[in-house]
Amino acid sequence: MELEQINAIEKATRYGRAEVFRFGLAVLFLAGIMLYVRSIGADTPNMVILVAAAMIGGYMAMNIGANDVANNVGPAVGSKALTLAGAIAIAAIFEASGALIAGGDVVSTIKKGIIDPALIGDSNTFIWLMVAALLAAALWLNTATYVGAPVSTTHSIVGGVMGAGIAAGGTDIVDWGQFGQIVASWVISPVLGGAIAALTLYLIKRRITYQKNIAGAAKYNVPLFVAVMAWAFATYLAIKGLSKIVDIGILPAVVLGAMTGLLVWWLTKWFIARLPNEVDNSKAGVDGLFTFPLIFSAALLSFAHGANDVANAVGPLAAINEAVLQGGVATKAAIPTWVMLVGALGIALGLALFGPKLIRTVGSEITELDRMRAFCIAMAAAITVIIASQLGLPVSSTHIAIGGVFGVGFLREHLKTTYRKKIDEIEAHHAGKDQAVVERILEEFEAASFEEKGTILKNLKSKSGTPTPISKSERKGLKKVYRQELVKRSAVLKIVAAWLITVPLSGVLAAILFFTIRGMLLP
C-alpha cells in the first residue's frame, strides 16, 4: 500500500519536477550571461546596466525560441513528418546557424524605425528606454507562450520600443505612418498567407487527389510542386536569409531560385522513379512523398528566421552595449560576438525547453494537418515573404504561418461542405429508387475524376430542372457542422485576440517599466 502511494505521489509530481528542471536550466543560462559580461568589462562605467540588459536579452531570446520558432516546425510535427524531438533538434541547429552565419554585423537599434532616436535626450534615457522595451516584449512573449498563443516577436518589440519611446519623449517621437503599416500587417500577413496556402492545397487536390489515377498524377505533379517550393525557398533565402552576407537583388535571386527549382524537379522525378515500391493509389500513398520536402522546409525556415529575427533580441541589446561603451545614441550598432551568441543560444535553448507547447498548438490544435497540408503552409510562408518584400508590404512570419494553417482548415471546411451538398443532390435526385442502385451511383461519383464529377452533376441538374434540391437553411446547417468539426474556433479566437493586443499591451507595459526604472535610478 505504501509503495502504491509513493508511485502515485511520484506521478503527481513528475510534471512539477520537469518544470523545475527547465526553469533551472534557464536560470543557469542567464547566470552564465551575467558572469561572462561582468568578466569582459569589469572597469566599464554603467557595467551593472549592461549586465542586466544582457540577461534581459537572453531572456528575450529564449522567449523567441519558445514562441516564434513553433511556426517553422509546427506543421511538420503536426503532420508527423517530424517527431517533436527531431523538429526541436533541427530547428535549434538551424536557428542558431542562421543567427551566427547570416545574422549580420550591424543591426538597426530602433526596430522598424518606429521612433526617432534624435528626439531622445541623452544616452542614459536611451538605455532605460531600450531596457524597458526589451523586458516588456519578453514578458509579453512569456505570457503568450504560457497561454498557448503564437504571436509576433517583431510586433512585441515594436510595441515595447513605441511605448517606452512615448514615455521618454512624448507622442511626437513615434513615426505614426510606420506604425500604420504595422497595423496593416495584422490583416495582410494572415490573409495573404492563408490565401496562398489554400490555393496550393486546392491545386494539389485538383491535380492529384481528385484524379482517378492518383499514383500516376502524383508521379507527374509532385516533382512540379516540390520544384516550385524549392524555387520559393531559394529565392526567399537569397533575399532575406543571405542579404546580410551578400547584397543580392530580386532578379538574381529569382534566377538562382529557378535554377535550384529545375535541379530539385529533376532529382524528385529521379527519386520517385526509383522508389522500391510503387506509390499507393491513395491519398495516404501520395502523402508520404511530401515528407522530405517538409523536413527541408522546416530547416530552411528556421535558418532564415534565425538570420532575421535574432535582431529582435540582440538589436536593443546591441544598442545598449553601444550606448554604455561609447556614451551615445546610435541608430545602427555593431554586434559584438558575445551579443550574437546570447541571441543564438537563447533562441535554441528556449525552443528546446519551452517550445513543445506552441509546436503542438500550431501543428495539431487548430486543424488536422497531413503532409500535403503542411507542405502548403510552408510554401505559403516562403512565397508570401517574396511577394511582400517586392511590394513593400509589412508582414509577420508568425501571422503568415498561422494564416496558412487557418487557410488550409477553412478550405477543407468549404470542400467538405460542398461535397456533402453534391452527395445530397444525387440522393435527392434518385429518391424512391432501390437503395442498392443509389449506393452504386454514389460509388461511381466518388471514383470519378474532378472533371467527371462536374459533368455528372451538370447532367443531373439538367434532368431535374432545379439547381439544387437543398434549402438555404439546410445548407447553412451543414456548413456549420463541418466548420465546427475541422477548425477549432476557440483556438482561432484566442490567437487573433493575442495578435490584436500584442502592440498596445507590450507598449503599455514598456511605458510602466520605463517610468519604474527611471524612478529607481534617479538620485
Coordinates of C-alpha atoms in Angstrom, one line a residue:
M1 CA 0.0 0.0 0.0
E2 CA 2.8 2.4 0.9
L3 CA 4.6 1.6 -2.4
E4 CA 1.4 2.4 -4.3
Q5 CA 1.1 5.7 -2.5
I6 CA 4.8 6.5 -3.3
N7 CA 4.2 5.8 -7.0
A8 CA 1.1 8.0 -7.0
I9 CA 3.0 10.8 -5.4
E10 CA 5.8 10.5 -8.0
K11 CA 3.3 10.6 -10.9
A12 CA 1.6 13.6 -9.4
T13 CA 4.9 15.5 -9.0
R14 CA 6.5 14.4 -12.3
Y15 CA 5.2 17.5 -14.2
G16 CA 6.4 19.8 -11.4
R17 CA 9.9 18.3 -11.5
A18 CA 10.1 18.8 -15.2
E19 CA 9.1 22.4 -14.9
V20 CA 11.7 23.0 -12.2
F21 CA 14.4 21.3 -14.4
R22 CA 13.5 23.6 -17.3
F23 CA 13.4 26.7 -15.1
G24 CA 16.7 25.7 -13.5
L25 CA 18.4 25.4 -16.9
A26 CA 17.0 28.8 -18.0
V27 CA 18.3 30.4 -14.8
L28 CA 21.8 28.8 -15.3
F29 CA 21.9 30.3 -18.9
L30 CA 21.1 33.8 -17.6
A31 CA 23.6 33.4 -14.7
G32 CA 26.2 32.4 -17.3
I33 CA 25.5 35.5 -19.3
M34 CA 25.8 37.7 -16.2
L35 CA 29.2 36.2 -15.2
Y36 CA 30.6 36.4 -18.7
V37 CA 29.5 40.0 -19.4
R38 CA 30.8 41.1 -16.0
S39 CA 34.2 39.5 -16.7
I40 CA 34.7 41.2 -20.1
G41 CA 34.0 44.8 -18.8
A42 CA 34.9 44.9 -15.2
D43 CA 36.2 48.6 -15.3
T44 CA 33.5 49.9 -17.6
P45 CA 31.1 52.6 -16.2
N46 CA 27.4 51.5 -16.1
M47 CA 28.5 47.9 -16.3
V48 CA 25.7 46.9 -14.0
I49 CA 23.2 48.2 -16.5
L50 CA 24.9 46.3 -19.4
V51 CA 24.9 43.1 -17.3
A52 CA 21.2 43.5 -16.6
A53 CA 20.4 44.3 -20.2
A54 CA 22.4 41.2 -21.4
M55 CA 20.4 39.0 -19.1
I56 CA 17.1 40.5 -20.3
G57 CA 18.4 40.0 -23.9
G58 CA 19.0 36.3 -23.1
Y59 CA 15.5 36.1 -21.6
M60 CA 14.0 37.7 -24.7
A61 CA 15.9 35.2 -27.0
M62 CA 14.6 32.2 -25.0
N63 CA 11.0 33.5 -25.4
I64 CA 11.5 34.0 -29.1
G65 CA 12.7 30.3 -29.3
A66 CA 9.7 29.2 -27.2
N67 CA 7.1 31.1 -29.2
D68 CA 8.1 32.1 -32.6
V69 CA 10.1 29.1 -33.8
A70 CA 7.0 26.9 -33.4
N71 CA 5.6 28.4 -36.7
N72 CA 8.5 26.9 -38.7
V73 CA 8.3 23.3 -37.4
G74 CA 4.8 23.0 -36.0
P75 CA 3.1 21.9 -39.3
A76 CA 5.9 19.3 -39.9
V77 CA 5.3 17.9 -36.4
G78 CA 1.5 18.0 -36.7
S79 CA 1.7 16.1 -40.0
K80 CA 4.1 13.5 -38.4
A81 CA 6.8 14.3 -41.0
L82 CA 9.0 15.0 -38.0
T83 CA 8.9 13.8 -34.4
L84 CA 8.8 16.5 -31.7
A85 CA 12.4 15.7 -30.7
G86 CA 13.6 15.7 -34.3
A87 CA 11.9 19.1 -35.0
I88 CA 13.4 20.7 -31.9
A89 CA 16.9 19.4 -32.9
I90 CA 16.7 20.6 -36.5
A91 CA 15.2 24.0 -35.5
A92 CA 17.7 24.6 -32.7
I93 CA 20.7 23.9 -35.0
F94 CA 19.4 25.9 -38.0
E95 CA 18.1 28.8 -35.9
A96 CA 21.5 29.2 -34.2
S97 CA 23.3 28.7 -37.6
G98 CA 21.1 31.4 -39.2
A99 CA 21.8 33.8 -36.4
L100 CA 25.5 33.3 -36.3
I101 CA 26.2 32.9 -40.1
A102 CA 23.7 35.3 -41.6
G103 CA 22.6 37.4 -38.7
G104 CA 24.8 40.4 -39.8
D105 CA 27.5 42.5 -38.3
V106 CA 25.3 45.6 -37.9
V107 CA 21.7 45.8 -36.7
S108 CA 19.1 48.6 -36.6
T109 CA 18.8 49.6 -33.0
I110 CA 15.3 51.1 -33.4
K111 CA 13.3 48.2 -34.8
K112 CA 11.3 49.2 -37.9
G113 CA 12.2 52.8 -37.4
I114 CA 9.2 53.2 -35.2
I115 CA 10.7 56.1 -33.1
D116 CA 13.2 58.9 -33.9
P117 CA 16.3 58.4 -31.8
A118 CA 17.3 62.1 -32.4
L119 CA 14.4 63.1 -30.1
I120 CA 15.8 61.1 -27.2
G121 CA 17.5 63.4 -24.7
D122 CA 20.7 61.6 -23.6
S123 CA 22.4 58.2 -23.6
N124 CA 21.1 57.2 -20.1
T125 CA 17.5 57.8 -21.2
F126 CA 18.1 55.8 -24.3
I127 CA 19.5 52.9 -22.3
W128 CA 16.5 52.9 -19.9
L129 CA 14.2 53.1 -22.9
M130 CA 15.7 50.0 -24.6
V131 CA 15.9 48.0 -21.4
A132 CA 12.2 48.7 -20.7
A133 CA 11.2 47.8 -24.3
L134 CA 13.2 44.6 -24.3
L135 CA 11.9 43.5 -20.9
A136 CA 8.3 44.3 -21.8
A137 CA 8.4 42.4 -25.1
A138 CA 10.0 39.4 -23.3
L139 CA 7.3 39.4 -20.6
W140 CA 4.5 39.5 -23.1
L141 CA 6.0 36.7 -25.1
N142 CA 6.4 34.6 -22.0
T143 CA 2.7 35.2 -21.1
A144 CA 1.6 34.4 -24.7
T145 CA 3.6 31.1 -24.7
Y146 CA 2.1 30.2 -21.3
V147 CA -1.4 30.5 -22.6
G148 CA -0.5 28.8 -25.9
A149 CA -0.9 31.8 -28.3
P150 CA 1.7 32.2 -31.1
V151 CA 2.3 35.9 -31.5
S152 CA 4.7 38.1 -33.5
T153 CA 8.0 38.8 -31.7
T154 CA 8.6 41.7 -34.1
H155 CA 5.3 43.3 -33.1
S156 CA 6.2 42.7 -29.4
I157 CA 9.5 44.6 -29.6
V158 CA 7.9 47.3 -31.8
G159 CA 5.2 47.8 -29.2
G160 CA 7.8 47.9 -26.5
V161 CA 10.0 50.4 -28.2
M162 CA 7.0 52.6 -29.1
G163 CA 5.6 52.5 -25.5
A164 CA 8.9 53.3 -23.9
G165 CA 9.6 55.9 -26.5
I166 CA 6.4 57.7 -25.8
A167 CA 7.1 57.6 -22.1
A168 CA 10.6 59.0 -22.7
G169 CA 9.9 61.7 -25.4
G170 CA 6.1 62.1 -25.9
T171 CA 3.9 61.1 -28.8
D172 CA 5.9 63.1 -31.4
I173 CA 8.8 60.6 -31.1
V174 CA 6.7 57.9 -32.9
D175 CA 6.6 57.6 -36.7
W176 CA 2.8 57.1 -36.9
G177 CA 3.0 56.3 -40.6
Q178 CA 5.3 53.4 -39.9
F179 CA 3.0 52.3 -37.1
G180 CA 0.1 52.3 -39.5
Q181 CA 2.0 49.9 -41.8
I182 CA 2.5 47.6 -38.8
V183 CA -1.2 47.7 -38.0
A184 CA -1.9 46.8 -41.7
S185 CA 0.3 43.8 -41.4
W186 CA -2.2 42.3 -38.8
V187 CA -4.5 41.8 -41.8
I188 CA -2.1 41.5 -44.7
S189 CA 0.0 38.7 -43.3
P190 CA -2.6 36.1 -42.3
V191 CA -4.9 36.8 -45.3
L192 CA -2.0 36.6 -47.8
G193 CA -0.5 33.5 -46.2
G194 CA -3.9 31.8 -45.8
A195 CA -4.9 32.5 -49.4
I196 CA -1.6 31.1 -50.9
A197 CA -1.8 28.0 -48.6
A198 CA -5.4 27.4 -49.6
L199 CA -4.7 27.9 -53.3
T200 CA -1.8 25.5 -53.2
L201 CA -3.8 22.8 -51.4
Y202 CA -6.7 23.3 -53.9
L203 CA -4.2 22.8 -56.8
I204 CA -2.8 19.7 -55.2
K205 CA -6.3 18.3 -54.8
R206 CA -7.3 19.2 -58.4
R207 CA -4.2 17.8 -60.0
I208 CA -3.5 14.8 -57.8
T209 CA -6.0 13.6 -55.2
Y210 CA -9.1 14.3 -57.2
Q211 CA -7.9 12.2 -60.2
K212 CA -8.8 8.6 -60.8
N213 CA -5.2 7.5 -61.2
I214 CA -3.8 9.3 -58.0
A215 CA -0.4 7.5 -58.2
G216 CA 0.1 8.4 -61.9
A217 CA -0.9 12.0 -61.2
A218 CA 1.4 12.2 -58.2
K219 CA 4.4 11.0 -60.2
Y220 CA 4.0 13.8 -62.7
N221 CA 2.8 16.6 -60.4
V222 CA 4.7 16.1 -57.1
P223 CA 8.0 17.0 -58.7
L224 CA 6.4 20.2 -60.1
F225 CA 5.1 21.2 -56.7
V226 CA 8.4 20.4 -54.9
A227 CA 10.3 22.4 -57.6
V228 CA 8.1 25.4 -57.1
M229 CA 8.7 25.1 -53.4
A230 CA 12.5 24.9 -54.0
W231 CA 12.3 28.0 -56.2
A232 CA 10.4 29.9 -53.5
F233 CA 12.8 28.9 -50.7
A234 CA 16.0 29.5 -52.7
T235 CA 14.7 33.0 -53.7
Y236 CA 13.5 33.6 -50.1
L237 CA 16.8 32.7 -48.6
A238 CA 18.7 34.8 -51.2
I239 CA 16.5 37.8 -50.4
K240 CA 16.1 37.5 -46.7
G241 CA 18.5 35.0 -45.2
L242 CA 21.7 35.9 -47.1
S243 CA 21.1 39.6 -47.6
K244 CA 23.4 40.4 -44.6
I245 CA 26.3 38.5 -46.2
V246 CA 25.9 39.2 -49.9
D247 CA 23.9 42.1 -51.4
I248 CA 21.7 40.4 -54.0
G249 CA 18.9 41.9 -56.0
I250 CA 15.5 40.4 -56.8
L251 CA 16.3 39.4 -60.4
P252 CA 19.5 37.4 -59.5
A253 CA 17.6 35.9 -56.5
V254 CA 14.8 34.7 -58.8
V255 CA 17.2 33.3 -61.4
L256 CA 19.1 31.4 -58.6
G257 CA 15.7 30.1 -57.3
A258 CA 14.7 29.0 -60.8
M259 CA 18.0 27.1 -61.3
T260 CA 17.5 25.4 -57.9
G261 CA 13.9 24.6 -58.8
L262 CA 15.0 22.9 -62.0
L263 CA 17.6 20.8 -60.2
V264 CA 15.1 19.8 -57.5
W265 CA 12.5 18.9 -60.1
W266 CA 14.9 16.5 -61.8
L267 CA 16.1 15.0 -58.5
T268 CA 12.5 14.5 -57.3
K269 CA 11.5 12.7 -60.6
W270 CA 14.5 10.5 -60.3
F271 CA 13.8 9.7 -56.6
I272 CA 10.1 8.8 -57.3
A273 CA 11.0 6.7 -60.3
R274 CA 13.4 4.6 -58.2
L275 CA 11.2 4.0 -55.2
P276 CA 11.5 0.4 -54.1
N277 CA 7.7 0.1 -54.0
E278 CA 5.1 1.6 -56.3
V279 CA 3.3 4.7 -55.0
D280 CA 0.0 3.5 -53.5
N281 CA -3.0 4.8 -55.5
S282 CA -4.5 6.7 -52.5
K283 CA -4.2 9.9 -50.6
A284 CA -2.1 8.2 -47.9
G285 CA 0.3 6.9 -50.5
V286 CA 0.8 10.3 -52.1
D287 CA 1.1 12.0 -48.7
G288 CA 4.3 10.2 -47.9
L289 CA 6.0 11.8 -50.9
F290 CA 5.9 15.2 -49.2
T291 CA 7.9 14.1 -46.1
F292 CA 11.4 15.1 -47.3
P293 CA 10.3 18.5 -48.7
L294 CA 8.7 19.2 -45.3
I295 CA 11.8 18.4 -43.4
F296 CA 14.0 20.6 -45.6
S297 CA 11.4 23.4 -45.4
A298 CA 11.5 23.3 -41.6
A299 CA 15.3 23.5 -41.6
L300 CA 15.4 26.4 -44.2
L301 CA 12.6 28.4 -42.5
S302 CA 14.5 28.0 -39.2
F303 CA 17.7 29.2 -40.8
A304 CA 16.1 32.3 -42.3
H305 CA 14.2 33.0 -39.1
G306 CA 17.4 32.9 -37.1
A307 CA 19.1 35.2 -39.6
N308 CA 16.3 37.8 -39.4
D309 CA 14.5 37.6 -36.1
V310 CA 17.6 37.3 -33.9
A311 CA 17.6 41.1 -34.2
N312 CA 14.5 41.2 -32.1
A313 CA 16.6 40.0 -29.1
V314 CA 20.1 41.4 -29.9
G315 CA 19.1 44.7 -31.6
P316 CA 18.1 46.5 -28.4
L317 CA 21.0 44.8 -26.5
A318 CA 23.5 45.9 -29.2
A319 CA 22.1 49.5 -28.8
I320 CA 22.5 49.4 -25.1
N321 CA 26.1 48.0 -25.4
E322 CA 26.9 50.8 -27.8
A323 CA 25.4 53.4 -25.5
V324 CA 27.2 52.1 -22.5
L325 CA 30.6 51.8 -24.2
Q326 CA 30.5 54.9 -26.4
G327 CA 28.2 57.1 -24.5
G328 CA 26.0 58.0 -27.5
V329 CA 22.7 57.2 -29.1
A330 CA 23.1 55.2 -32.4
T331 CA 20.5 54.2 -35.0
K332 CA 22.9 51.5 -36.2
A333 CA 25.1 49.4 -33.9
A334 CA 27.8 46.8 -34.5
I335 CA 27.0 43.5 -32.9
P336 CA 29.8 42.0 -30.8
T337 CA 30.2 38.3 -31.0
W338 CA 29.1 37.7 -27.4
V339 CA 25.8 39.6 -28.2
M340 CA 25.1 37.4 -31.2
L341 CA 25.9 34.3 -29.1
V342 CA 23.4 35.4 -26.5
G343 CA 20.7 35.6 -29.2
A344 CA 21.6 32.4 -31.0
L345 CA 22.0 30.2 -27.9
G346 CA 19.0 31.8 -26.2
I347 CA 16.7 31.0 -29.1
A348 CA 17.9 27.4 -29.3
L349 CA 17.6 26.9 -25.6
G350 CA 14.2 28.5 -25.3
L351 CA 12.9 26.2 -28.2
A352 CA 14.3 23.1 -26.5
L353 CA 13.0 23.9 -23.0
F354 CA 9.6 25.6 -23.7
G355 CA 8.9 25.3 -27.4
P356 CA 6.9 22.0 -27.4
K357 CA 3.7 23.7 -26.2
L358 CA 3.4 26.1 -29.1
I359 CA 4.6 23.5 -31.6
R360 CA 1.6 21.3 -30.6
T361 CA -0.7 24.3 -30.8
V362 CA 0.4 25.2 -34.4
G363 CA 0.7 21.6 -35.6
S364 CA -2.4 19.9 -34.2
E365 CA -4.7 22.1 -32.1
I366 CA -6.1 24.4 -34.8
T367 CA -6.9 22.0 -37.6
E368 CA -5.8 18.5 -38.5
L369 CA -2.7 18.5 -40.8
D370 CA -1.4 15.9 -43.1
R371 CA 1.9 16.3 -45.0
M372 CA 0.2 17.8 -48.1
R373 CA -1.5 20.4 -46.0
A374 CA 1.7 21.2 -44.0
F375 CA 3.6 21.4 -47.3
C376 CA 1.1 24.1 -48.5
I377 CA 1.7 26.1 -45.3
A378 CA 5.5 26.0 -45.7
M379 CA 5.1 27.0 -49.4
A380 CA 2.9 29.9 -48.4
A381 CA 5.4 31.2 -45.9
A382 CA 8.2 31.5 -48.5
I383 CA 6.0 32.9 -51.3
T384 CA 4.3 35.4 -49.1
V385 CA 7.6 36.9 -47.9
I386 CA 8.8 37.2 -51.5
I387 CA 5.7 38.9 -52.7
A388 CA 5.5 41.2 -49.7
S389 CA 9.2 42.2 -49.9
Q390 CA 8.8 43.3 -53.5
L391 CA 5.5 45.2 -52.9
G392 CA 6.8 46.8 -49.8
L393 CA 4.1 45.3 -47.7
P394 CA 4.7 44.8 -44.0
V395 CA 4.3 41.2 -43.0
S396 CA 4.9 39.0 -39.9
S397 CA 6.3 35.5 -40.3
T398 CA 4.2 34.3 -37.4
H399 CA 1.0 35.7 -38.8
I400 CA 1.8 34.2 -42.3
A401 CA 2.3 30.7 -40.9
I402 CA -0.8 30.8 -38.7
G403 CA -2.8 32.3 -41.5
G404 CA -1.6 29.4 -43.7
V405 CA -3.0 26.9 -41.1
F406 CA -6.3 28.9 -41.0
G407 CA -6.4 28.9 -44.8
V408 CA -5.9 25.2 -45.1
G409 CA -8.5 24.5 -42.4
F410 CA -11.2 26.8 -43.8
L411 CA -10.6 25.4 -47.4
R412 CA -11.2 21.9 -46.0
E413 CA -14.4 23.0 -44.4
H414 CA -15.6 24.6 -47.7
L415 CA -14.7 21.5 -49.7
K416 CA -16.3 19.1 -47.2
T417 CA -19.5 21.1 -47.1
T418 CA -19.6 21.4 -50.9
Y419 CA -19.0 17.7 -51.3
R420 CA -21.7 16.8 -48.9
K421 CA -24.1 19.1 -50.8
K422 CA -23.3 17.2 -54.0
I423 CA -23.9 13.9 -52.4
D424 CA -27.3 15.2 -51.1
E425 CA -28.2 16.4 -54.6
I426 CA -27.5 12.9 -56.1
E427 CA -29.5 11.2 -53.3
A428 CA -32.4 13.6 -53.7
H429 CA -32.5 13.2 -57.4
H430 CA -32.7 9.4 -57.1
A431 CA -35.1 9.4 -54.2
G432 CA -37.5 6.5 -54.3
K433 CA -35.1 4.2 -56.2
D434 CA -33.7 1.0 -54.9
Q435 CA -31.0 1.7 -52.2
A436 CA -28.5 -0.6 -54.0
V437 CA -28.9 1.5 -57.2
V438 CA -28.3 4.7 -55.2
E439 CA -25.3 3.3 -53.5
R440 CA -23.8 2.2 -56.9
I441 CA -24.3 5.7 -58.3
L442 CA -22.7 7.3 -55.3
E443 CA -19.7 4.9 -55.6
E444 CA -19.3 5.8 -59.3
F445 CA -19.5 9.5 -58.3
E446 CA -16.8 9.1 -55.6
A447 CA -14.5 7.2 -58.0
A448 CA -14.9 9.8 -60.8
S449 CA -12.2 12.5 -61.5
F450 CA -12.9 16.1 -60.7
E451 CA -14.0 16.9 -64.2
E452 CA -16.2 13.9 -64.4
K453 CA -17.9 14.8 -61.1
G454 CA -18.8 18.2 -62.6
T455 CA -20.3 16.5 -65.7
I456 CA -22.4 14.1 -63.6
L457 CA -23.8 17.0 -61.5
K458 CA -24.5 19.1 -64.6
N459 CA -26.4 16.2 -66.2
L460 CA -28.4 15.7 -63.0
K461 CA -29.4 19.4 -62.8
S462 CA -30.4 19.5 -66.5
K463 CA -32.7 16.5 -65.9
S464 CA -34.2 17.7 -62.7
G465 CA -34.6 21.3 -63.8
T466 CA -33.6 22.6 -60.4
P467 CA -30.1 23.8 -59.5
T468 CA -30.2 22.2 -56.0
P469 CA -32.8 20.3 -54.0
I470 CA -31.4 21.5 -50.7
S471 CA -32.8 24.6 -48.9
K472 CA -30.7 27.5 -47.8
S473 CA -31.3 26.7 -44.1
E474 CA -30.2 23.1 -44.7
R475 CA -27.0 24.2 -46.5
K476 CA -26.3 26.6 -43.6
G477 CA -26.7 23.9 -41.1
L478 CA -24.4 21.6 -43.0
K479 CA -21.8 24.3 -43.3
K480 CA -21.9 25.0 -39.6
V481 CA -21.4 21.3 -38.7
Y482 CA -18.4 20.9 -40.8
R483 CA -16.7 24.1 -39.7
Q484 CA -17.1 23.0 -36.1
E485 CA -15.5 19.7 -36.9
L486 CA -12.5 20.8 -38.9
V487 CA -11.3 24.1 -37.4
K488 CA -11.1 24.8 -33.6
R489 CA -12.9 28.1 -33.2
S490 CA -11.6 28.7 -29.7
A491 CA -8.0 28.5 -30.9
V492 CA -8.8 30.9 -33.7
L493 CA -10.3 33.5 -31.4
K494 CA -7.5 33.1 -28.8
I495 CA -4.8 33.6 -31.4
V496 CA -6.5 36.6 -33.1
A497 CA -7.1 38.3 -29.8
A498 CA -3.5 37.9 -28.8
W499 CA -2.4 39.4 -32.2
L500 CA -4.6 42.4 -31.6
I501 CA -3.3 43.2 -28.1
T502 CA 0.4 42.5 -28.7
V503 CA 1.5 46.0 -29.7
P504 CA -0.7 48.0 -27.3
L505 CA -0.1 45.7 -24.3
S506 CA 3.7 45.5 -24.8
G507 CA 3.7 49.3 -25.3
V508 CA 1.8 50.0 -22.1
L509 CA 4.0 47.5 -20.2
A510 CA 7.2 49.1 -21.6
A511 CA 6.0 52.6 -20.5
I512 CA 5.3 51.4 -17.0
L513 CA 8.7 49.7 -16.8
F514 CA 10.5 52.8 -18.2
F515 CA 8.9 55.1 -15.5
T516 CA 9.8 52.5 -12.9
I517 CA 13.4 52.1 -13.9
R518 CA 13.9 55.8 -14.3
G519 CA 12.4 56.5 -10.9
M520 CA 14.7 53.9 -9.3
L521 CA 17.8 55.3 -10.9
L522 CA 17.1 59.0 -10.4
P523 CA 19.1 60.5 -7.5

